[in-house]
XYZ file of C-alpha atoms in Angstrom:
345
model
C -15.946 104.427 26.243
C -14.127 101.853 24.147
C -14.560 99.330 26.945
C -18.220 100.141 27.254
C -18.576 99.950 23.504
C -16.845 96.605 23.484
C -19.072 95.444 26.325
C -22.117 96.633 24.458
C -20.926 94.782 21.381
C -20.365 91.617 23.362
C -23.764 91.994 24.945
C -25.262 92.438 21.503
C -23.566 89.279 20.321
C -24.862 87.479 23.416
C -28.396 88.591 22.713
C -28.071 87.598 19.064
C -26.794 84.182 20.091
C -29.533 83.751 22.668
C -32.505 82.890 20.453
C -30.561 80.287 18.403
C -29.443 78.752 21.676
C -33.007 78.591 22.903
C -34.113 77.107 19.596
C -31.397 74.453 19.858
C -32.529 73.482 23.345
C -36.141 73.358 22.159
C -35.140 71.193 19.189
C -33.291 68.776 21.453
C -36.260 68.599 23.793
C -38.609 67.863 20.915
C -36.248 65.214 19.512
C -36.158 63.500 22.912
C -39.961 63.562 23.078
C -40.177 62.002 19.616
C -37.713 59.234 20.476
C -39.580 58.511 23.698
C -42.751 58.328 21.609
C -41.251 55.531 19.522
C -40.084 53.701 22.638
C -43.537 54.005 24.224
C -44.807 51.494 21.670
C -43.351 49.015 24.177
C -44.087 51.156 27.272
C -40.607 52.674 27.534
C -40.205 56.407 28.318
C -36.601 56.132 27.121
C -35.064 58.268 24.394
C -32.124 55.841 24.181
C -34.432 52.883 23.536
C -36.357 55.019 21.044
C -33.141 55.759 19.156
C -32.445 52.025 18.853
C -36.022 51.447 17.678
C -35.522 54.172 15.084
C -32.397 52.424 13.805
C -34.349 49.154 13.652
C -37.063 50.701 11.468
C -34.507 52.218 9.104
C -32.860 48.783 8.919
C -36.195 47.429 7.676
C -36.221 50.075 4.939
C -35.519 53.793 4.828
C -39.142 54.511 3.992
C -40.397 52.719 7.112
C -37.856 54.484 9.275
C -38.993 57.793 7.826
C -42.701 57.048 8.238
C -42.193 55.943 11.835
C -40.066 58.942 12.781
C -42.172 61.507 10.931
C -45.414 60.020 12.231
C -44.218 60.213 15.824
C -43.051 63.786 15.262
C -46.393 64.852 13.763
C -48.349 63.272 16.609
C -46.099 64.842 19.241
C -46.191 68.270 17.576
C -49.980 68.142 17.253
C -50.349 67.337 20.932
C -48.052 70.234 21.846
C -49.978 72.662 19.652
C -53.271 71.555 21.199
C -51.904 72.058 24.699
C -51.966 68.441 25.864
C -50.617 67.850 29.369
C -46.852 68.406 29.357
C -46.084 65.198 31.222
C -47.831 63.133 28.566
C -45.952 64.881 25.795
C -42.550 64.790 27.495
C -42.745 61.069 28.249
C -43.741 60.200 24.664
C -47.320 59.239 25.381
C -48.588 61.384 22.515
C -46.281 59.838 19.933
C -46.598 56.063 19.922
C -50.094 55.799 18.439
C -49.068 58.219 15.691
C -45.943 56.146 15.012
C -48.001 52.978 14.574
C -50.614 54.802 12.491
C -48.018 56.069 10.021
C -46.371 52.645 9.749
C -49.772 50.987 9.320
C -50.575 53.209 6.341
C -47.108 52.700 4.856
C -47.340 48.903 5.062
C -50.942 48.391 3.967
C -51.398 51.256 1.492
C -47.916 51.394 -0.020
C -45.134 53.573 1.354
C -44.081 54.810 -2.098
C -47.317 56.640 -2.894
C -47.734 60.378 -2.262
C -51.338 59.749 -1.268
C -50.130 57.408 1.481
C -47.701 60.007 2.832
C -50.386 62.709 2.889
C -52.905 60.370 4.480
C -50.339 59.327 7.085
C -49.749 62.953 8.104
C -53.487 63.558 8.364
C -53.925 60.285 10.232
C -51.293 61.215 12.789
C -53.140 64.459 13.489
C -56.485 62.685 13.786
C -55.135 59.891 15.991
C -54.001 62.552 18.477
C -57.607 63.700 18.744
C -58.802 60.102 19.026
C -56.214 59.503 21.754
C -57.576 62.409 23.798
C -61.109 61.050 23.476
C -60.049 57.514 24.422
C -57.978 58.691 27.399
C -60.878 60.783 28.645
C -63.423 57.973 28.181
C -61.398 55.074 29.581
C -60.057 57.175 32.435
C -63.512 56.984 34.012
C -63.086 53.204 34.186
C -59.483 53.410 35.363
C -58.155 51.833 32.171
C -55.273 53.032 29.974
C -55.668 53.940 26.307
C -52.953 51.513 25.097
C -52.911 51.273 21.284
C -56.697 51.520 20.988
C -56.589 54.898 19.148
C -54.344 53.529 16.416
C -56.362 50.296 16.198
C -59.569 52.272 15.708
C -58.148 54.579 13.046
C -56.095 51.886 11.312
C -59.115 49.600 11.061
C -61.361 52.318 9.651
C -58.822 53.456 7.055
C -57.733 50.012 5.842
C -61.340 48.857 5.520
C -62.391 52.050 3.726
C -59.292 52.417 1.518
C -60.420 50.109 -1.353
C -63.377 52.430 -1.849
C -61.104 55.335 -2.822
C -59.112 55.016 -6.058
C -56.615 57.720 -5.094
C -55.780 55.855 -1.897
C -55.951 52.161 -2.851
C -53.340 50.965 -5.365
C -53.550 47.168 -5.007
C -56.392 46.125 -7.298
C -59.041 44.079 -5.557
C -59.723 44.727 -1.894
C -58.442 42.276 0.743
C -61.882 41.251 2.040
C -62.185 37.465 2.304
C -63.798 34.801 4.434
C -61.625 33.319 7.136
C -60.224 29.885 6.308
C -58.895 27.025 8.358
C -55.150 27.042 8.969
C -53.075 25.039 6.509
C -49.438 24.029 6.280
C -47.055 21.938 8.320
C -47.038 22.315 12.089
C -43.573 20.782 12.408
C -41.449 23.464 14.044
C -37.752 23.388 13.138
C -35.041 25.218 15.102
C -34.734 27.813 12.321
C -38.485 28.501 12.486
C -38.283 28.825 16.245
C -35.364 31.258 16.155
C -36.928 33.348 13.408
C -40.311 33.370 15.155
C -38.721 34.560 18.383
C -37.138 37.633 16.797
C -39.982 38.445 14.421
C -42.290 38.352 17.423
C -40.679 41.675 18.326
C -40.484 43.128 14.825
C -44.146 42.448 14.046
C -45.095 44.953 16.740
C -44.023 47.514 14.127
C -45.396 45.452 11.175
C -41.878 44.408 10.121
C -41.225 40.748 9.137
C -37.399 40.785 9.286
C -35.753 38.830 12.108
C -32.847 41.278 12.349
C -35.262 44.141 12.972
C -36.610 42.132 15.892
C -33.072 41.605 17.173
C -32.497 45.364 17.151
C -35.788 45.975 18.940
C -34.783 43.458 21.589
C -31.533 45.379 21.947
C -33.591 48.522 22.570
C -35.504 46.702 25.308
C -32.185 45.656 26.853
C -31.049 49.280 26.774
C -34.143 50.172 28.796
C -33.417 47.430 31.323
C -32.733 43.685 31.507
C -35.906 43.024 33.495
C -38.025 44.625 30.801
C -36.282 42.578 28.116
C -36.700 39.397 30.170
C -40.462 39.917 30.576
C -40.793 40.643 26.843
C -38.850 37.480 25.977
C -41.011 35.363 28.287
C -44.149 36.830 26.762
C -42.839 36.111 23.285
C -41.904 32.545 24.228
C -45.369 32.032 25.728
C -46.995 33.172 22.506
C -44.832 30.851 20.407
C -45.390 27.911 22.767
C -49.148 28.482 22.849
C -49.348 28.672 19.083
C -47.273 25.516 18.681
C -49.267 23.591 21.300
C -52.541 24.475 19.576
C -51.249 23.506 16.150
C -50.501 26.848 14.520
C -48.687 26.390 11.177
C -44.913 26.673 11.454
C -44.929 29.488 8.881
C -47.274 31.513 11.066
C -44.997 31.050 14.072
C -41.917 31.899 12.009
C -43.372 35.174 10.731
C -43.944 36.437 14.271
C -47.710 36.834 14.146
C -48.246 34.484 17.104
C -45.848 36.342 19.368
C -46.143 40.112 19.060
C -49.407 40.575 20.954
C -48.098 38.284 23.687
C -45.015 40.491 24.094
C -47.127 43.597 24.646
C -49.522 41.894 27.062
C -46.659 40.535 29.173
C -45.027 43.965 29.402
C -48.310 45.677 30.287
C -49.282 43.261 33.038
C -45.882 42.812 34.655
C -44.044 46.015 35.469
C -46.095 48.730 33.771
C -49.681 48.694 35.068
C -49.096 46.021 37.696
C -45.969 45.693 39.845
C -43.263 43.304 38.638
C -43.548 40.281 40.921
C -43.797 36.519 40.592
C -47.590 36.635 40.906
C -48.015 39.330 38.240
C -45.528 37.593 35.953
C -47.622 34.430 36.076
C -50.746 36.510 35.512
C -49.066 38.292 32.599
C -48.036 35.045 30.912
C -51.585 33.713 31.196
C -52.636 36.953 29.508
C -49.980 36.460 26.821
C -51.340 32.990 26.052
C -54.884 34.377 25.971
C -53.909 37.088 23.474
C -52.302 34.436 21.260
C -55.551 32.471 21.148
C -57.540 35.657 20.562
C -55.380 36.603 17.561
C -56.962 34.244 14.985
C -60.434 35.080 16.334
C -59.889 38.801 15.750
C -58.366 38.143 12.317
C -61.384 36.019 11.355
C -63.756 38.712 12.630
C -62.180 41.428 10.464
C -61.418 39.282 7.398
C -64.812 39.694 5.646
C -64.463 43.483 5.717
C -60.801 43.518 4.721
C -59.591 44.589 8.137
C -56.603 43.316 10.093
C -55.954 42.098 13.631
C -53.340 44.811 14.354
C -52.877 44.911 18.157
C -56.557 44.361 18.948
C -55.779 41.068 20.780
C -53.333 42.921 23.025
C -55.773 45.754 23.712
C -58.768 43.543 24.475
C -56.808 41.061 26.592
C -55.096 43.777 28.604
C -58.368 45.596 29.271
C -59.963 42.410 30.622
C -56.977 41.399 32.743
C -56.475 44.889 34.176
C -60.156 45.230 35.022
C -60.083 41.807 36.679
C -56.925 42.656 38.620
C -58.936 45.087 40.732
C -60.589 42.038 42.286
C -57.276 40.271 43.031
C -55.411 42.143 45.801
C -52.511 39.688 45.641
C -51.537 41.086 42.241
C -51.021 44.606 43.559
C -49.454 43.701 46.908
C -45.873 44.692 47.738
C -45.006 46.880 44.819
C -45.742 49.959 42.778
C -46.011 49.892 38.979
C -43.033 51.582 37.407
C -43.716 54.791 35.450
C -44.099 54.138 31.789
C -47.122 54.157 29.497
C -49.194 56.990 30.773
C -52.608 56.400 32.063
C -52.350 55.097 35.587
C -54.414 52.166 36.733
C -55.569 51.601 40.282
C -55.878 47.861 40.920
């Protein structure tokens, strides 16, 4: 009887320990999904890369690290609660737009305000709904959603924000007519080095070169080929900007390179197979996105909007749609799994 009693006691302890164990596994699974969501900003379904990205954002400022992490978590949790396809959630595809949405609000509305934090949480919920609508709509055309959901929501909120006193804390709104570029175009080695690294950090709105260095490290963690394509895209953006006479300050702050990085990654190894032909195609796309950047900025300037990653989204849509007419781009290779929505060239 004593043995049975002891066995019963042990069994009771096992049952008591069971639920916490299950909760721990569930927590780890969710944490991995959140980290993959951060990494998916650059098409990486890698929790390790996402962890490095998280460190990079905290290096920029604890508030940005918190907004990025919390935003990704809210977007991922919302998708889970709404029953979104498990594969999309597990690979982080329901987190990256929420991450960028939260960071967008933090940067442009002021991370220190309670109203910004509340709006960011609400925005991350809404962008999950917008993502579902965009995925459903573009899927008919065989195109991926990319960062379009965040671009749509970020544009609406930043344009509307000056009209709400509890949301806007910066005095006059940012609306202004676009002006011709000014400043020296002489590019010094320090400008070049800074522009290279900030070309990565500006993907997350961060202007610090060391944040870009950490993000590049995250890309290296995911794979040297991925990092190489990103570096070539970045270099193409910088070179295009310099050749066309972009001010050195604009190159140094990374705004000529970040869209080019994303386009290069999308068109060489994610939605098209990584080959010499697609790399060339991707770098042409990277140069195109660099030229499109000032056009988009000028278009949104009168309403107080921002370019965000619109140049990347628009360029990638055009180049992916066109790729269906170029069989050579899809020959001898299969796109690696990464950013969700598959494309059939």
